[in-house]
CSV table of C-alpha atoms in Angstrom, one decimal:
chain,number,residue,atom,x,y,z
A,262,UNK,CA,-3.8,-15.8,6.6
A,263,UNK,CA,-6.7,-13.6,5.7
A,264,UNK,CA,-7.2,-15.5,2.4
A,265,UNK,CA,-9.4,-18.0,4.2
A,266,UNK,CA,-11.9,-15.3,4.9
A,267,UNK,CA,-11.7,-12.9,2.0
A,268,UNK,CA,-11.1,-13.0,-1.7
A,269,UNK,CA,-9.1,-10.6,-3.9
A,270,UNK,CA,-11.7,-9.6,-6.4
A,271,UNK,CA,-10.6,-7.9,-9.6
A,272,UNK,CA,-12.7,-5.1,-11.0
A,273,UNK,CA,-12.7,-3.9,-14.6
A,274,UNK,CA,-11.4,-0.4,-13.7
A,275,UNK,CA,-8.2,-1.7,-12.0
A,276,UNK,CA,-4.7,-1.3,-13.4
A,277,UNK,CA,-1.5,-3.0,-12.6
A,278,UNK,CA,1.4,-1.1,-11.2
A,279,UNK,CA,5.0,-1.7,-12.4
A,280,UNK,CA,5.5,-4.5,-9.9
A,281,UNK,CA,2.3,-6.2,-10.9
A,282,UNK,CA,0.3,-5.0,-7.8
A,283,UNK,CA,-3.3,-4.3,-8.5
A,284,UNK,CA,-4.4,-0.6,-8.1
A,285,UNK,CA,-6.6,-0.6,-6.1
A,286,UNK,CA,-6.5,-3.9,-4.3
A,287,UNK,CA,-10.1,-5.1,-4.0
A,288,UNK,CA,-11.1,-7.4,-1.1
A,289,UNK,CA,-14.5,-9.0,-0.6
A,290,UNK,CA,-15.7,-11.5,2.1
A,291,UNK,CA,-16.0,-15.1,1.1
A,292,UNK,CA,-19.5,-16.7,1.4
A,293,UNK,CA,-20.5,-17.0,5.0
A,294,UNK,CA,-17.5,-15.0,6.3
A,295,UNK,CA,-17.4,-11.6,7.9
A,296,UNK,CA,-21.2,-11.3,8.0
A,297,UNK,CA,-21.6,-8.7,10.7
A,298,UNK,CA,-19.8,-5.6,12.1
A,299,UNK,CA,-18.2,-7.5,15.0
A,300,UNK,CA,-16.6,-10.0,12.5
A,301,UNK,CA,-15.5,-7.1,10.3
A,302,UNK,CA,-13.7,-5.4,13.2
A,303,UNK,CA,-12.2,-8.7,14.3
A,304,UNK,CA,-11.0,-9.3,10.7
A,305,UNK,CA,-9.2,-6.0,10.6
A,306,UNK,CA,-7.6,-6.5,14.1
A,307,UNK,CA,-6.4,-10.0,13.3
A,308,UNK,CA,-5.0,-9.2,9.9
A,309,UNK,CA,-4.0,-5.6,10.2
A,310,UNK,CA,-0.3,-6.2,9.6
A,311,UNK,CA,-0.9,-8.2,6.4
A,312,UNK,CA,-3.4,-5.6,5.2
A,313,UNK,CA,-0.9,-2.8,5.7
A,314,UNK,CA,1.8,-4.8,3.9
A,315,UNK,CA,-0.6,-5.1,1.0
A,316,UNK,CA,-1.5,-1.4,1.2
A,317,UNK,CA,2.2,-0.4,0.8
A,318,UNK,CA,2.3,-2.4,-2.4
A,319,UNK,CA,-1.0,-1.3,-3.9
A,320,UNK,CA,-1.5,2.2,-2.4
A,321,UNK,CA,-5.2,1.7,-1.9
A,322,UNK,CA,-7.6,-1.1,-0.8
A,323,UNK,CA,-11.3,-1.2,-1.6
A,324,UNK,CA,-13.3,-3.2,0.9
A,325,UNK,CA,-16.4,-4.2,-1.0
A,326,UNK,CA,-19.5,-6.1,0.4
A,327,UNK,CA,-18.3,-5.8,4.0
A,328,UNK,CA,-21.2,-5.3,6.5
A,329,UNK,CA,-20.7,-1.5,6.9
A,330,UNK,CA,-24.1,0.1,6.6
A,331,UNK,CA,-23.9,3.6,8.1
A,332,UNK,CA,-21.7,6.3,9.7
A,333,UNK,CA,-21.5,4.6,13.1
A,334,UNK,CA,-20.5,1.3,11.6
A,335,UNK,CA,-17.9,3.1,9.5
A,336,UNK,CA,-16.6,4.8,12.6
A,337,UNK,CA,-16.2,1.4,14.3
A,338,UNK,CA,-14.6,-0.2,11.3
A,339,UNK,CA,-12.1,2.6,10.9
A,340,UNK,CA,-11.1,2.6,14.5
A,341,UNK,CA,-10.2,-1.1,14.2
A,342,UNK,CA,-6.9,-0.1,12.6
A,343,UNK,CA,-5.9,1.6,15.9
A,344,UNK,CA,-4.6,4.7,14.2
A,345,UNK,CA,-4.7,8.2,15.8
A,346,UNK,CA,-7.5,10.3,14.2
A,347,UNK,CA,-6.3,13.6,12.7
A,348,UNK,CA,-8.5,16.7,13.0
A,349,UNK,CA,-9.3,18.5,9.8
A,350,UNK,CA,-7.4,21.7,10.7
A,351,UNK,CA,-6.1,23.8,7.8
A,352,UNK,CA,-8.0,22.1,5.0
A,353,UNK,CA,-10.0,24.1,2.5
A,354,UNK,CA,-13.0,21.8,1.8
A,355,UNK,CA,-16.4,22.6,3.3
A,356,UNK,CA,-17.4,19.6,5.5
A,357,UNK,CA,-19.7,18.6,8.4
A,358,UNK,CA,-18.8,16.5,11.4
A,359,UNK,CA,-20.8,13.3,11.7
A,360,UNK,CA,-19.1,11.4,14.5
A,361,UNK,CA,-16.0,12.1,16.6
A,362,UNK,CA,-13.8,10.9,13.7
A,363,UNK,CA,-16.1,10.8,10.7
A,364,UNK,CA,-17.1,13.8,8.6
A,365,UNK,CA,-18.6,14.4,5.2
A,366,UNK,CA,-16.3,14.5,2.2
A,367,UNK,CA,-16.0,17.8,0.3
A,368,UNK,CA,-19.4,19.4,0.2
A,369,UNK,CA,-18.6,21.8,-2.6
A,370,UNK,CA,-21.3,22.2,-5.3
A,371,UNK,CA,-22.1,18.8,-7.0
A,372,UNK,CA,-21.6,20.4,-10.5
A,373,UNK,CA,-18.0,21.2,-9.7
A,374,UNK,CA,-15.4,18.4,-10.1
A,375,UNK,CA,-12.6,18.5,-7.5
A,376,UNK,CA,-9.1,18.1,-9.1
A,377,UNK,CA,-6.4,15.6,-7.9
A,378,UNK,CA,-4.6,16.3,-4.7
A,379,UNK,CA,-2.9,14.6,-1.8
A,380,UNK,CA,-5.1,15.3,1.3
A,381,UNK,CA,-3.9,18.4,3.1
A,382,UNK,CA,-0.6,18.5,1.2
A,383,UNK,CA,-0.8,22.3,1.7
A,384,UNK,CA,-0.2,22.1,5.4
A,385,UNK,CA,2.8,20.7,7.3
A,386,UNK,CA,0.8,18.0,9.2
A,387,UNK,CA,-1.1,15.8,6.7
A,388,UNK,CA,-2.8,12.5,7.3
A,389,UNK,CA,-0.9,9.3,6.5
A,390,UNK,CA,-4.1,7.4,5.8
A,391,UNK,CA,-7.6,8.3,4.6
A,392,UNK,CA,-10.8,6.2,4.6
A,393,UNK,CA,-13.8,6.9,2.5
A,394,UNK,CA,-17.2,5.3,3.0
A,395,UNK,CA,-20.1,5.2,0.5
A,396,UNK,CA,-23.4,5.6,2.4
A,397,UNK,CA,-25.4,6.9,-0.7
A,398,UNK,CA,-24.0,6.4,-4.2
A,399,UNK,CA,-24.9,8.9,-6.8
A,400,UNK,CA,-27.1,7.8,-9.7
A,401,UNK,CA,-24.8,9.6,-12.1
A,402,UNK,CA,-21.2,10.6,-11.6
A,403,UNK,CA,-19.7,11.1,-8.2
A,404,UNK,CA,-16.7,8.8,-8.5
A,405,UNK,CA,-13.6,9.4,-6.4
A,406,UNK,CA,-10.8,8.8,-8.9
A,407,UNK,CA,-7.4,7.8,-7.5
A,408,UNK,CA,-3.9,8.0,-9.0
A,409,UNK,CA,-0.7,6.3,-7.9
A,410,UNK,CA,1.6,9.2,-7.1
A,411,UNK,CA,5.0,7.6,-8.0
A,412,UNK,CA,3.6,6.8,-11.4
A,413,UNK,CA,2.4,10.4,-11.8
A,414,UNK,CA,5.8,11.7,-10.7
A,415,UNK,CA,7.7,9.6,-13.2
A,416,UNK,CA,5.4,10.5,-16.1
A,417,UNK,CA,5.5,14.3,-15.3
A,418,UNK,CA,9.2,14.1,-14.9
A,419,UNK,CA,9.5,12.6,-18.4
A,420,UNK,CA,7.1,15.1,-20.0
A,421,UNK,CA,8.2,18.2,-18.1
A,422,UNK,CA,11.7,17.8,-16.8
A,423,UNK,CA,12.4,21.5,-16.4
A,424,UNK,CA,9.2,22.1,-14.5
A,425,UNK,CA,9.9,19.3,-12.1
A,426,UNK,CA,13.5,20.5,-11.6
A,427,UNK,CA,12.2,23.9,-10.6
A,428,UNK,CA,9.7,22.3,-8.2
A,429,UNK,CA,12.4,20.3,-6.5
A,430,UNK,CA,14.8,23.2,-6.3
A,431,UNK,CA,12.4,26.0,-5.4
A,432,UNK,CA,9.5,24.2,-3.7
A,433,UNK,CA,6.1,25.8,-3.4
A,434,UNK,CA,3.8,28.0,-1.3
A,435,UNK,CA,0.0,28.0,-1.2
A,436,UNK,CA,-2.1,31.2,-0.7
A,437,UNK,CA,-5.8,31.4,0.2
A,438,UNK,CA,-8.3,33.9,1.4
A,439,UNK,CA,-10.6,32.2,3.9
A,440,UNK,CA,-14.2,33.6,4.2
A,441,UNK,CA,-15.6,35.0,7.4
A,442,UNK,CA,-18.0,32.0,7.9
A,443,UNK,CA,-18.4,29.0,5.6
A,444,UNK,CA,-19.3,29.6,2.0
A,445,UNK,CA,-21.2,26.5,0.7
A,446,UNK,CA,-21.2,27.9,-2.9
A,447,UNK,CA,-17.4,27.7,-3.1
A,448,UNK,CA,-15.2,24.6,-3.5
A,449,UNK,CA,-12.8,26.1,-1.0
A,450,UNK,CA,-15.5,27.8,1.1
A,451,UNK,CA,-14.4,26.6,4.5
A,452,UNK,CA,-14.4,29.7,6.7
A,453,UNK,CA,-11.5,30.5,9.0
A,454,UNK,CA,-13.7,29.5,12.0
A,455,UNK,CA,-14.2,26.0,10.6
A,456,UNK,CA,-10.7,25.8,9.2
A,457,UNK,CA,-9.0,26.4,12.6
A,458,UNK,CA,-11.9,25.1,14.8
A,459,UNK,CA,-12.3,28.3,16.7
A,460,UNK,CA,-14.4,31.5,16.9
A,461,UNK,CA,-11.4,33.4,18.4
A,462,UNK,CA,-9.3,35.3,15.8
A,463,UNK,CA,-6.4,35.3,18.2
A,464,UNK,CA,-6.5,31.5,18.4
A,465,UNK,CA,-6.7,31.2,14.6
A,466,UNK,CA,-3.6,33.3,14.4
A,467,UNK,CA,-1.9,31.1,16.9
A,468,UNK,CA,-2.7,27.9,14.8
A,469,UNK,CA,-1.4,29.7,11.7
A,470,UNK,CA,1.9,30.5,13.5
A,471,UNK,CA,2.2,26.9,14.7
A,472,UNK,CA,1.8,25.7,11.1
A,473,UNK,CA,4.4,28.2,9.9
A,474,UNK,CA,1.6,30.1,8.0
A,475,UNK,CA,1.6,33.8,7.5
A,476,UNK,CA,-1.8,35.4,8.0
A,477,UNK,CA,-3.4,38.8,7.5
A,478,UNK,CA,-6.9,39.9,8.5
A,479,UNK,CA,-8.8,41.8,5.7
A,480,UNK,CA,-11.3,44.5,6.2
A,481,UNK,CA,-14.3,42.2,5.5
A,482,UNK,CA,-13.3,39.8,8.3
A,483,UNK,CA,-11.7,37.3,5.8
A,484,UNK,CA,-8.3,35.8,6.6
A,485,UNK,CA,-5.5,35.7,4.0
A,486,UNK,CA,-3.0,32.9,4.5
A,487,UNK,CA,0.3,32.0,2.9
A,488,UNK,CA,1.9,28.8,3.9
A,489,UNK,CA,5.5,28.1,4.8
A,490,UNK,CA,7.7,26.7,2.0
A,491,UNK,CA,6.6,23.2,1.3
A,492,UNK,CA,7.9,20.4,-0.9
A,493,UNK,CA,6.1,19.5,-4.1
A,494,UNK,CA,7.9,16.2,-4.4
A,495,UNK,CA,8.5,13.8,-1.5
A,496,UNK,CA,10.6,10.8,-1.2
A,497,UNK,CA,8.7,7.9,0.5
A,498,UNK,CA,11.4,6.3,2.6
A,499,UNK,CA,9.3,3.1,2.9
A,500,UNK,CA,9.4,2.4,-0.8
A,501,UNK,CA,12.4,4.5,-2.0
A,502,UNK,CA,10.0,6.1,-4.6
A,503,UNK,CA,9.4,9.8,-5.2
A,504,UNK,CA,5.8,11.0,-5.2
A,505,UNK,CA,4.0,13.9,-6.7
A,506,UNK,CA,3.0,15.0,-3.2
A,507,UNK,CA,1.2,18.3,-3.7
A,508,UNK,CA,-2.0,20.1,-4.5
A,509,UNK,CA,-0.6,22.1,-7.4
A,510,UNK,CA,-3.2,21.2,-10.0
A,511,UNK,CA,-6.1,21.4,-7.4
A,512,UNK,CA,-5.0,24.8,-6.2
A,513,UNK,CA,-4.3,26.3,-9.6
A,514,UNK,CA,-7.4,25.0,-11.3
A,515,UNK,CA,-9.8,24.6,-8.4
A,516,UNK,CA,-9.1,27.3,-5.7
A,517,UNK,CA,-11.1,29.8,-7.6
A,518,UNK,CA,-14.0,31.8,-6.1
A,519,UNK,CA,-15.0,35.4,-5.6
A,520,UNK,CA,-12.0,35.8,-3.1
A,521,UNK,CA,-9.3,33.6,-4.7
A,522,UNK,CA,-7.5,33.4,-8.0
A,523,UNK,CA,-6.2,29.9,-8.7
A,524,UNK,CA,-3.2,31.2,-10.7
A,525,UNK,CA,-1.9,32.9,-7.5
A,526,UNK,CA,-3.1,30.2,-5.1
A,527,UNK,CA,0.0,28.2,-5.6
A,528,UNK,CA,3.4,29.6,-6.7
A,529,UNK,CA,7.0,28.6,-6.6
A,530,UNK,CA,8.3,29.5,-3.1
A,531,UNK,CA,10.2,32.5,-4.5
A,532,UNK,CA,6.8,34.0,-5.7
A,533,UNK,CA,7.2,33.1,-9.4
A,534,UNK,CA,4.0,32.2,-11.0
A,535,UNK,CA,3.6,28.8,-12.7
A,536,UNK,CA,3.0,28.3,-16.4
A,537,UNK,CA,-0.6,27.3,-17.3
A,538,UNK,CA,0.6,25.0,-20.1
A,539,UNK,CA,2.6,23.0,-17.5
A,540,UNK,CA,-0.4,22.8,-15.2
A,541,UNK,CA,-2.6,21.7,-18.0
A,542,UNK,CA,-0.2,18.9,-19.0
A,543,UNK,CA,0.1,17.8,-15.4
A,544,UNK,CA,-3.7,17.6,-15.2
A,545,UNK,CA,-3.8,15.5,-18.3
A,546,UNK,CA,-1.2,13.1,-17.0
A,547,UNK,CA,-3.1,12.8,-13.7
A,548,UNK,CA,-6.2,11.8,-15.6
A,549,UNK,CA,-4.3,9.3,-17.8
A,550,UNK,CA,-2.9,7.7,-14.7
A,551,UNK,CA,-6.1,7.5,-12.7
A,552,UNK,CA,-8.5,4.8,-11.8
A,553,UNK,CA,-12.2,5.6,-11.5
A,554,UNK,CA,-14.7,3.1,-10.2
A,555,UNK,CA,-18.4,3.4,-9.5
A,556,UNK,CA,-19.2,3.6,-5.8
A,557,UNK,CA,-21.5,0.9,-4.3
A,558,UNK,CA,-23.3,1.4,-1.1
A,559,UNK,CA,-21.2,0.1,1.8
A,560,UNK,CA,-17.8,0.4,0.0
A,561,UNK,CA,-14.9,1.5,2.1
A,562,UNK,CA,-11.8,2.8,0.4
A,563,UNK,CA,-8.5,2.9,2.4
A,564,UNK,CA,-6.0,5.2,0.9
A,565,UNK,CA,-2.2,5.5,1.7
A,566,UNK,CA,-2.1,9.3,1.4
A,567,UNK,CA,1.7,9.3,0.9
A,568,UNK,CA,1.3,7.2,-2.2
A,569,UNK,CA,-2.1,8.1,-3.7
A,570,UNK,CA,-3.9,11.2,-4.9
A,571,UNK,CA,-7.6,11.5,-5.2
A,572,UNK,CA,-10.2,13.7,-6.9
A,573,UNK,CA,-14.0,13.9,-7.2
A,574,UNK,CA,-16.1,13.9,-10.3
A,575,UNK,CA,-19.3,16.0,-10.6
A,576,UNK,CA,-22.5,14.2,-9.8
A,577,UNK,CA,-26.2,14.1,-9.6
A,578,UNK,CA,-27.5,14.3,-6.0
A,579,UNK,CA,-28.1,12.7,-3.7
A,580,UNK,CA,-24.7,11.3,-2.8
A,581,UNK,CA,-23.1,10.8,0.6
A,582,UNK,CA,-19.5,9.9,0.9
A,583,UNK,CA,-18.0,10.0,4.4
A,584,UNK,CA,-14.4,10.3,5.4
A,585,UNK,CA,-11.9,9.8,8.2
A,586,UNK,CA,-8.3,11.0,8.5
A,587,UNK,CA,-5.5,9.4,10.5
A,588,UNK,CA,-2.1,10.5,11.6
């Protein structure tokens, strides 16, 4: 049992889910235990099954005070779960690769908060698990709020039953104009070259086709994309719970720059625009359901992407949060 090596350590920001599970679960090493990276990796390998059982109950696990000091240590720690890394293909966020599986979290301007979303919910192949690592915490702001998606779905269903019925019946599409080259001033400034990891327009078109995404080249070299029809609500067969599995609020309120209009970035699949009041109410419910803790250097947050949404608060630089995605 892993309880001989680590403690479950409550933090003030935690909430309890309906079944009494803490959200997030916070684990810290006991005194004299898990004192170096080798022992941290061994702990994950020896207790992986128990950790994943607890992850399904809690949705997210915060590893605090583990001996993870930099990007290479985070890479090694993340690989201990033996998951297959997922390349960041099709995502909108500007990022930089740090190791083979580790990259920076969204590098959009620090003054711009990033709304709640499930990672890569706007593409057919999304990660099942995410890991975040705090290398440099911000002096002010910069939290990564998380929200338990089944709770969000239940509350939005109660508040906006007609809207949710439409989402389940019609489903959604996401539209975006990708710049010709990265635009670091935009929260969705990842260029088509970075998005599809190619300099070849024909290869970018091929990846779009494989994802079921319609694409159109514009005169300025930008690429307009419209996704296949995607669900906004998903049933998690592991838990039997429905989740608010989408990027509706993020797209509507955050996919805005000189190329894109958030109001048209996500629509019902039949092309009908969504009502701003509904989106605003969804955003408020997400905030009400969320947990936001202060990052500490060395923190690793493991997120079950099928159960948990995340966001980012604005911050005062410097701040360096790294991420890894897994199939």
